[in-house]
Short mmCIF file of C-alpha atoms in Angstrom, two decimals:
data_model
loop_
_atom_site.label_atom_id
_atom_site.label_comp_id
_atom_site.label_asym_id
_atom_site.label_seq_id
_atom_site.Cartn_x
_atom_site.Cartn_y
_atom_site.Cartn_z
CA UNK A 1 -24.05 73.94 -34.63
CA UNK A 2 -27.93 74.72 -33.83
CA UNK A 3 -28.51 76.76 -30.69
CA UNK A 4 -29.74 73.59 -28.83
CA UNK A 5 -28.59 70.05 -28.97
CA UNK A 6 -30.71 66.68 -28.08
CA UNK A 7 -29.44 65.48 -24.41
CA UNK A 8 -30.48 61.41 -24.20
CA UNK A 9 -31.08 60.09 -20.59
CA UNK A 10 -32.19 56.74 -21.58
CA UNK A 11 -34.52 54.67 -23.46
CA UNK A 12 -37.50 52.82 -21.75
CA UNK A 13 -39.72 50.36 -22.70
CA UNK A 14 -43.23 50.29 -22.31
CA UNK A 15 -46.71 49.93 -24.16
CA UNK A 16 -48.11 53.28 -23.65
CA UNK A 17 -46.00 56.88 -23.31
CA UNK A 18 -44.54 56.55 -19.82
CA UNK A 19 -46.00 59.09 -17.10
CA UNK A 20 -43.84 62.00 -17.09
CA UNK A 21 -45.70 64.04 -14.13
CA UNK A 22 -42.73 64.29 -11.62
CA UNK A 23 -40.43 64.00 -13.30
CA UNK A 24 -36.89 65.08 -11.64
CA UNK A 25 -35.69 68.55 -14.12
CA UNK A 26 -33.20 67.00 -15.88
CA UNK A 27 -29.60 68.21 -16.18
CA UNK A 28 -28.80 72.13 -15.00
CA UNK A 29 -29.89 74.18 -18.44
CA UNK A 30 -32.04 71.93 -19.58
CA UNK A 31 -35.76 72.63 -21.11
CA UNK A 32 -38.12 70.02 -19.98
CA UNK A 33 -38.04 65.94 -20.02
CA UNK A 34 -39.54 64.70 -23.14
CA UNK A 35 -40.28 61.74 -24.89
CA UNK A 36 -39.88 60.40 -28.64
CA UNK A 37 -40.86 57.18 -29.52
CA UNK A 38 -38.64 55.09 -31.53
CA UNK A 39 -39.94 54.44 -35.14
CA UNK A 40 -40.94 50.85 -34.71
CA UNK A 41 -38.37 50.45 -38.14
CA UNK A 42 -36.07 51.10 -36.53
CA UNK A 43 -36.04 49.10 -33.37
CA UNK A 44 -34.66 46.26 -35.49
CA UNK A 45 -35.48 41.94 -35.42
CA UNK A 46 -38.97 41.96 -34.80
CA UNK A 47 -39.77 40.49 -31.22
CA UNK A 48 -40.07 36.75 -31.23
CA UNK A 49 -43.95 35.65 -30.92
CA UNK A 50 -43.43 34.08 -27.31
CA UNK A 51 -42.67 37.54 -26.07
CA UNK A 52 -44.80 38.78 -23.26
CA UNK A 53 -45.31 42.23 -24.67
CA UNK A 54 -45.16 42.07 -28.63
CA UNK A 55 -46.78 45.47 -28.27
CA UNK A 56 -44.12 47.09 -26.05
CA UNK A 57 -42.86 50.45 -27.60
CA UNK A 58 -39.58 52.35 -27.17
CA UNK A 59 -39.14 55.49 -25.70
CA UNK A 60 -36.65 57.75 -25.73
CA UNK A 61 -36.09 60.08 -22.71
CA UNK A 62 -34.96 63.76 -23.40
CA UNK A 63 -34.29 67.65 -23.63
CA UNK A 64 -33.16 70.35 -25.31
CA UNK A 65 -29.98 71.83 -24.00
CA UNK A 66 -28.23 75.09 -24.85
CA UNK A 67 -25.31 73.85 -27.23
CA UNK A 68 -23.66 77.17 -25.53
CA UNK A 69 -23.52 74.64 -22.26
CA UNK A 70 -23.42 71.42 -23.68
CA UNK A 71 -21.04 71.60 -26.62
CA UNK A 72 -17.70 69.74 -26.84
CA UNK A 73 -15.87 72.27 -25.69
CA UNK A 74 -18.15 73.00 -22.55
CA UNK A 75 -18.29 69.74 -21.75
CA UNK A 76 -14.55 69.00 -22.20
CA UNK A 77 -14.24 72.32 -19.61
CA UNK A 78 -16.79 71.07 -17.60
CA UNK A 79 -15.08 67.35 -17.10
CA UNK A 80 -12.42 69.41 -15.23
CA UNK A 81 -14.77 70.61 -12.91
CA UNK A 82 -15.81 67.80 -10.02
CA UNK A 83 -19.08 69.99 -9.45
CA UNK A 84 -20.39 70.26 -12.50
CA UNK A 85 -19.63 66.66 -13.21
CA UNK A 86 -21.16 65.48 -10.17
CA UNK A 87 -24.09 67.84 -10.52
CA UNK A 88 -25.10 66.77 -13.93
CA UNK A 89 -24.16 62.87 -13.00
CA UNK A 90 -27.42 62.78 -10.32
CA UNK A 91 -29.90 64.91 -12.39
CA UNK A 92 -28.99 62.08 -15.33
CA UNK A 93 -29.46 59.50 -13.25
CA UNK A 94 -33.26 60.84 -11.66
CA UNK A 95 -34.19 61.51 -14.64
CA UNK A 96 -33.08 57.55 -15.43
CA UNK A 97 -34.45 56.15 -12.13
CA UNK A 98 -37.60 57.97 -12.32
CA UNK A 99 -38.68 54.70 -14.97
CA UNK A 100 -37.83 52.58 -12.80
CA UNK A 101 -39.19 49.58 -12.59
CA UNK A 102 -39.91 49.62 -16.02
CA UNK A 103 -36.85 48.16 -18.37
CA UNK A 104 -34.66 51.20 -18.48
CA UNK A 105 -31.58 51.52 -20.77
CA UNK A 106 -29.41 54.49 -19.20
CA UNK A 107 -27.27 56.25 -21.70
CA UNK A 108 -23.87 57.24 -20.51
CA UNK A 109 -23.79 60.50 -19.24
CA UNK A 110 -23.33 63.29 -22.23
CA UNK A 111 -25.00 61.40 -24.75
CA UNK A 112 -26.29 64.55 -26.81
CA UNK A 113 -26.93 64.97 -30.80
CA UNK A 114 -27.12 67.70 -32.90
CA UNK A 115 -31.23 66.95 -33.01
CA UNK A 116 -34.08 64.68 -32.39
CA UNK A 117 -33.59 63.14 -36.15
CA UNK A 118 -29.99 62.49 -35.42
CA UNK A 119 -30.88 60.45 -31.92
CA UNK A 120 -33.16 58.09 -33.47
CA UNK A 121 -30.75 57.75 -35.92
CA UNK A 122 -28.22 56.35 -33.66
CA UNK A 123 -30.72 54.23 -32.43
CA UNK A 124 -31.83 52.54 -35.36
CA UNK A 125 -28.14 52.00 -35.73
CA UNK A 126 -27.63 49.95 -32.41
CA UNK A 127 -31.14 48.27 -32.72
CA UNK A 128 -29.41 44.86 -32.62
CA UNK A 129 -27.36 45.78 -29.15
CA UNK A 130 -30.18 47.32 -27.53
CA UNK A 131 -32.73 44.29 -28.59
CA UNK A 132 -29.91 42.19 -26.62
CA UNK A 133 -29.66 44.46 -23.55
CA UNK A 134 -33.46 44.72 -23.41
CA UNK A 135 -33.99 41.03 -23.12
CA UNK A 136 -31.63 40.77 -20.54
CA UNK A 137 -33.12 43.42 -18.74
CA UNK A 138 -36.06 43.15 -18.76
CA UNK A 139 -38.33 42.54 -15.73
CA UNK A 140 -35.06 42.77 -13.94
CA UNK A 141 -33.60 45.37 -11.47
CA UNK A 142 -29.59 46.07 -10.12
CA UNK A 143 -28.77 45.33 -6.81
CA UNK A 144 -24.98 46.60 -5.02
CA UNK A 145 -23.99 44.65 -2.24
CA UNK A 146 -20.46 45.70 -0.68
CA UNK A 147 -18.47 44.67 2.05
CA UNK A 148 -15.52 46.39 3.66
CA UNK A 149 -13.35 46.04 6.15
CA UNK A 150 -11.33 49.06 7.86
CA UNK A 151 -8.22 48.01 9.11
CA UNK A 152 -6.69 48.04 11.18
CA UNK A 153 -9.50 48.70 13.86
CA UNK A 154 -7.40 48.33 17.14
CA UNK A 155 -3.82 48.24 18.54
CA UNK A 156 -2.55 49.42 15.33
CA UNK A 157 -0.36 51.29 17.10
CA UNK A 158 3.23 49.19 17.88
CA UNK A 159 3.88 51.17 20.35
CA UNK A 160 1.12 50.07 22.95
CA UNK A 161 -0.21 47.56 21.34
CA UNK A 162 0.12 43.85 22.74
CA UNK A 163 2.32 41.21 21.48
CA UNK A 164 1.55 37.70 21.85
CA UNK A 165 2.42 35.95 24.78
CA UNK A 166 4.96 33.69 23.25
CA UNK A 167 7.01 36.67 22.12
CA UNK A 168 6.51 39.01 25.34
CA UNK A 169 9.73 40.02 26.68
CA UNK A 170 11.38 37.72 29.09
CA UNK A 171 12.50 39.80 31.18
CA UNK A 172 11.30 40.06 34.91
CA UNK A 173 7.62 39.74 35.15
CA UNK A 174 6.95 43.22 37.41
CA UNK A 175 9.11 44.99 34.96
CA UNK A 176 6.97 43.99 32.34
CA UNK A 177 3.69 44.69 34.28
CA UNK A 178 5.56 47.68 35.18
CA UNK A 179 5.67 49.53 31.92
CA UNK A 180 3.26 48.28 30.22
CA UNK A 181 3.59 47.20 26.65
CA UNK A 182 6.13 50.32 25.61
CA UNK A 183 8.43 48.29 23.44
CA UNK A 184 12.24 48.70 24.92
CA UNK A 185 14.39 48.52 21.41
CA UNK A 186 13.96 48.92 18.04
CA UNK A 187 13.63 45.22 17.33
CA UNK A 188 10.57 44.95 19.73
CA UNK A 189 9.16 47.43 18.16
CA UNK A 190 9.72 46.32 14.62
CA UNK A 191 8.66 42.86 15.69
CA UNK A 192 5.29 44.15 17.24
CA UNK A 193 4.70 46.07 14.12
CA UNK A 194 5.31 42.93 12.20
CA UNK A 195 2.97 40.73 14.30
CA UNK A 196 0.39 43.16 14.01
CA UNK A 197 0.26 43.44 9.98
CA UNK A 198 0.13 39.45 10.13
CA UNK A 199 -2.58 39.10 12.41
CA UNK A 200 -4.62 41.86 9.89
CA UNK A 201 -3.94 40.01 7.15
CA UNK A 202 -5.16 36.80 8.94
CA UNK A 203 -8.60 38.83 9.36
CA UNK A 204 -8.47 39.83 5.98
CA UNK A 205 -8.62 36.47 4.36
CA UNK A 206 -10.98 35.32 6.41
CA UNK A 207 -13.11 38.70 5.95
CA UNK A 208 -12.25 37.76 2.18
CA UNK A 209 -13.87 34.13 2.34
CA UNK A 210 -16.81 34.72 4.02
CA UNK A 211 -17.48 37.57 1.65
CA UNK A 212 -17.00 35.33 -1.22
CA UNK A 213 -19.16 32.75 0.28
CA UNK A 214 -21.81 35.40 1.03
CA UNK A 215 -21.91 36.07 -2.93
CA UNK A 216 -21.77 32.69 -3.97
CA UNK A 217 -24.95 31.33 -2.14
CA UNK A 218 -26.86 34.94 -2.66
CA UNK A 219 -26.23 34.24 -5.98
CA UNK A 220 -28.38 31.61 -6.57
CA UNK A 221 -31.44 33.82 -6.08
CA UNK A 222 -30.04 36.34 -8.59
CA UNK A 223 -30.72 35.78 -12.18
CA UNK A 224 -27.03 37.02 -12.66
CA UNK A 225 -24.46 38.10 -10.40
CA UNK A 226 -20.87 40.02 -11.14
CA UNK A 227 -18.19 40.84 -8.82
CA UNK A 228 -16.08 43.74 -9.19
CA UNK A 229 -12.50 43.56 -8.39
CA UNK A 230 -11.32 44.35 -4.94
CA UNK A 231 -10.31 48.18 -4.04
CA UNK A 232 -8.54 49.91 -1.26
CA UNK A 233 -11.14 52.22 -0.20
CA UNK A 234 -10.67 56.12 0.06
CA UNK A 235 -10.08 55.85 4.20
CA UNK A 236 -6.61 54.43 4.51
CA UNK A 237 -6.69 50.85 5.30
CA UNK A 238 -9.91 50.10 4.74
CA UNK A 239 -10.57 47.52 1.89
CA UNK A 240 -13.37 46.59 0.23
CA UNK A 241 -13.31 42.60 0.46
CA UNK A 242 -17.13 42.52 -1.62
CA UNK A 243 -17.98 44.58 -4.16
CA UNK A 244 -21.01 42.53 -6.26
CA UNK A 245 -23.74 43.58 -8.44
CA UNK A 246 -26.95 41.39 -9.10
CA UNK A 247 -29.96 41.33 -11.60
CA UNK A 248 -32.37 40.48 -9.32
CA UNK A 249 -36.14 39.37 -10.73
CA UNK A 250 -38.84 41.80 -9.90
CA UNK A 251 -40.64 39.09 -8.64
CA UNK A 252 -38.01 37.77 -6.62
CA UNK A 253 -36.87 40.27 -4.72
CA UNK A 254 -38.34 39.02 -1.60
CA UNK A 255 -36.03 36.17 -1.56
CA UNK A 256 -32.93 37.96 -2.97
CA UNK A 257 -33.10 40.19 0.24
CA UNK A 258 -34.12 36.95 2.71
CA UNK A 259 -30.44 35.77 0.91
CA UNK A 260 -28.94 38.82 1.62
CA UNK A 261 -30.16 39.10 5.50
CA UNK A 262 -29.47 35.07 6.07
CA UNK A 263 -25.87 35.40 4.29
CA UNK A 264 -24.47 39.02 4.25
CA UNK A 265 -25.59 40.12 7.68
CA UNK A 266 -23.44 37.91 9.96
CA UNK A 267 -20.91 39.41 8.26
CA UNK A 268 -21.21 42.92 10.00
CA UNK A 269 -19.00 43.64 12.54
CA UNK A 270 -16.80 45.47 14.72
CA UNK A 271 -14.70 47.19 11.75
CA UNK A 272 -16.95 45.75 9.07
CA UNK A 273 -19.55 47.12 6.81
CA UNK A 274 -22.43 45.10 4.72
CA UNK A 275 -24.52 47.86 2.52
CA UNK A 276 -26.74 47.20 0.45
CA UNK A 277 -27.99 49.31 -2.34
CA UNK A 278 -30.53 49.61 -4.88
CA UNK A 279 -32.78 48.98 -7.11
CA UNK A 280 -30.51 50.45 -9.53
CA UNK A 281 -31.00 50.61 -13.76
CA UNK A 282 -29.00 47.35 -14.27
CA UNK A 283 -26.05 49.53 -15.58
CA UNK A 284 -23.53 46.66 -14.60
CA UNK A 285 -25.37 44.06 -17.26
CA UNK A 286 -25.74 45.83 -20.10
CA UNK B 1 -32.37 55.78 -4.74
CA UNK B 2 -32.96 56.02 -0.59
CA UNK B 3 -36.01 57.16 -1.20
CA UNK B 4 -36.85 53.66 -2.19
CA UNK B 5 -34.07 51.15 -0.44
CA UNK B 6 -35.50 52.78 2.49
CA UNK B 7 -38.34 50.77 2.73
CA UNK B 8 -36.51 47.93 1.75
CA UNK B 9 -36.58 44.93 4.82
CA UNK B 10 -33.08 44.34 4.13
CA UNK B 11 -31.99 48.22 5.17
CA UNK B 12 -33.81 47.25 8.20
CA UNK B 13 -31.61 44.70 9.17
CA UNK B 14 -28.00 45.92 7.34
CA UNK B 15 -26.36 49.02 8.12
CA UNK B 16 -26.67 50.66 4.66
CA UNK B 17 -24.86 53.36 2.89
CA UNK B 18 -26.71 55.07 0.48
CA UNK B 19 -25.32 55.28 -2.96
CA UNK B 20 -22.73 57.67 -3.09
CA UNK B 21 -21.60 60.27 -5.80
CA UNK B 22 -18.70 57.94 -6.80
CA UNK B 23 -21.31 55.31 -7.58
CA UNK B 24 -23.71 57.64 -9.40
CA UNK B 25 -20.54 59.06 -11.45
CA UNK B 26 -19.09 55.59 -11.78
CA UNK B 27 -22.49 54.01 -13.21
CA UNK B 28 -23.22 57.29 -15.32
CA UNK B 29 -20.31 57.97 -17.06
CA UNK B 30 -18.64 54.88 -17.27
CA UNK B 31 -21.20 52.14 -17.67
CA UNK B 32 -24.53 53.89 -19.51
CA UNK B 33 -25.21 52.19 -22.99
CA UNK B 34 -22.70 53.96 -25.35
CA UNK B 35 -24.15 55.08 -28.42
CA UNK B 36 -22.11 56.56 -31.29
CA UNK B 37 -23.29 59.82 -30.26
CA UNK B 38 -22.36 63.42 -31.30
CA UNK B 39 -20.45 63.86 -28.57
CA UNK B 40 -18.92 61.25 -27.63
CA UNK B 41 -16.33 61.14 -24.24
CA UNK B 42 -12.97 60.35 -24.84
CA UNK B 43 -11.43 57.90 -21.95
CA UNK B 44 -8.72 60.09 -21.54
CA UNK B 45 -11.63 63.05 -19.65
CA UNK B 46 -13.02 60.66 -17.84
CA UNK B 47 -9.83 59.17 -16.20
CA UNK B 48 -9.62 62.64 -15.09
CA UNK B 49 -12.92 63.39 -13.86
CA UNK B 50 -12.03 60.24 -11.35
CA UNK B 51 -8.74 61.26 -10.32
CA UNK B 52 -10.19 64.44 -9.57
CA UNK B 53 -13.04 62.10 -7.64
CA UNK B 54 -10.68 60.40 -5.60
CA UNK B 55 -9.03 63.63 -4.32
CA UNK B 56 -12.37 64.86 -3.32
CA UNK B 57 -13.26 61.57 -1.59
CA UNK B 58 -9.68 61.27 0.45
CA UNK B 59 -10.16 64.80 1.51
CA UNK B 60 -14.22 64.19 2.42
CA UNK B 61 -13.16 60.78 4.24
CA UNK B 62 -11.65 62.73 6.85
CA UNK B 63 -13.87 65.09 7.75
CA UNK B 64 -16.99 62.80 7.63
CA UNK B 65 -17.29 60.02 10.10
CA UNK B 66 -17.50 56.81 7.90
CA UNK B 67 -20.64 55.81 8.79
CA UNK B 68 -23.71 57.72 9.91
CA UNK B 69 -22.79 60.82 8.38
CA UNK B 70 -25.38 64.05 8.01
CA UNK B 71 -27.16 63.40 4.95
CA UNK B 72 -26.09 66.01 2.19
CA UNK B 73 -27.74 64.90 -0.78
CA UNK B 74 -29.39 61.09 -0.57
CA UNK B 75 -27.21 60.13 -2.86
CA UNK B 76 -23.76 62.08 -2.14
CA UNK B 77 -22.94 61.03 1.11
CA UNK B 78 -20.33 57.92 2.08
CA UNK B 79 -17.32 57.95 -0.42
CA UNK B 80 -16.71 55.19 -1.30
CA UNK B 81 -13.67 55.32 -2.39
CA UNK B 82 -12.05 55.37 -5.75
CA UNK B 83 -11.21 52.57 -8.37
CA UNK B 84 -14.23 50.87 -10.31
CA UNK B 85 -13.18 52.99 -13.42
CA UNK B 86 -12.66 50.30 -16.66
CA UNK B 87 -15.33 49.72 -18.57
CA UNK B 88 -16.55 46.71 -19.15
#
């Protein structure tokens, strides 16, 4: 294997070489950001004649590594390591975002070749795909919008928490007053407990429709939307009732985040949190 | 990516998170264009790299307060949280 390989960050579009002055470094090791330009051969169909920018070029973004660092066998070490994962994971994706506006096709972290030759290669290989992804892309940028809930925010505890009324111990009123809300026997306690997880989950479907009803009309000012399947968060309890992605129109980002303000942000709350995040590289359409 | 969401009207108005390392790893590693490359991750390492993540992030979620917390790096701050891991 040759003493350096070819690390890929991504491939932009654009008429002219892209600016690289400030550019972030790259990944740890690496030897300056760099550009090749696709062989026009091998950027496959030839664009229709209604495209905007029959001139656009294709550039791809990247540097020389030491193989020493970036081998299979470093890199297999390496995955073991959170650091140097997570390290190498935010260089990658500065060096990606630094394009940004411009249409940006981020290669998965660790895409590296034996040499320049062998990255266009692969290219012209995939010319079809990345033709596709480009058009859909294009003029386009990612948006995150996420909304969790932590539960439960208050009188989780059985022990002090209140019951409802209707199930309050009978028992003579200053007696109750009296000791406040301690439970007296297993069963009250168990029954609190119970009451409790019912009345979170009652919160949680309605946390749950509102979020989806969020999405649905900020949506319409998205030229496509995707929701991600619902997690339990890292924090115990907490759940994330909204996790959506959109390709929002440069040109209509104004309205995507009027949307997003008129829809999302009613939604915040005591023990709930709207974020939203972005522009990203549309990594969740391509 | 704060550098630009912060001048974004809608982090005006939201409370916003910035992007955290879960989402940078998540996006990077899982969800950049694949090519057929010389090196090319098997699914196996990465299902490791995120169970390794998700340590991390339980352990970090309770020493950080879950919102509001010092600002490390702009984009390795709120966890949040594992899962997100199947490619599309």
């Amino acid at each position: 294997m040759s003493a350096t390989l070819t690390y890929v960050y991504c491939l932009v579009r654009a008429a002219g070489p892209p600016s690289l002055r400030r550019i972030p470094a790259g990944v740890p090791g690496a030897r300056s950001v760099r550009l090749i330009e696709v062989p026009p051969k091998a950027r496959g169909p030839k664009p229709k004649a209604q495209s905007p920018k029959p001139k656009a070029r294709d550039w791809l973004v990247v540097s020389s590594v030491p193989a020493r660092q970036y081998d299979e066998a470093a890199v297999e070490r390496g995955l073991q390591q959170l650091d140097w994962v997570g390290a190498r994971a935010l260089a990658h994706e500065a060096v990606v975002e630094y394009f940004l506006p411009a249409p940006v096709l981020p290669m998965q972290l660790f895409t590296l070749f034996t040499s320049d030759e062998r990255a266009i290669q692969h290219i012209a290989a995939d010319a079809r795909r990345i033709a596709r992804i480009f058009a859909r892309i294009e003029g386009r940028l990612e948006w995150g919008l996420r909304v969790t809930v932590s539960r439960p925010v208050q009188g989780s505890d059985p022990r002090t928490a209140r019951g409802r009324p209707s199930t309050r111990a009978q028992g003579a009123p200053s007696e109750v007053e009296g000791r406040g809300l301690t439970p007296r026997s297993g069963a009250e306690y168990l029954a609190r407990k119970g009451e409790l997880r019912h009345a979170g989950r009652g919160e949680l479907v309605r946390a749950r429709r509102d979020a989806e009803r969020a999405y649905r009309a900020i949506k319409r000012t998205a030229a496509a939307a995707r929701r991600r399947p619902e997690v339990e968060q890292a924090a115990p309890g907490s759940r994330v009732v909204l996790d959506a992605a959109f390709l929002v129109p440069l040109g209509g980002r104004r309205a995507f985040e009027a949307a997003v303000r008129r829809h999302a942000r009613p939604l915040a709350r005591a023990g709930t949190i709207v974020s939203l995040t972005g522009p990203w590289p549309a990594y969740n359409f391509i | 990516m704060p550098r630009r969401t912060s001048r974004s009207t809608a982090d005006q108005v939201l409370e916003t998170h910035d992007a955290s390392l879960l989402d940078v790893v998540d996006n990077a590693l899982t969800k950049g264009v694949v090519l057929s490359g010389d090196l090319t991750l098997g699914l196996a390492q990465v299902d490791l790299v995120y169970a390794r993540l998700s340590l991390l992030l339980c352990a970090a979620d309770r020493v950080l307060p879950t919102s509001r917390a010092p600002r490390t790096h702009p984009t390795a701050r709120v966890p949040w949280g594992p899962g997100r891991r199947r490619r599309g």
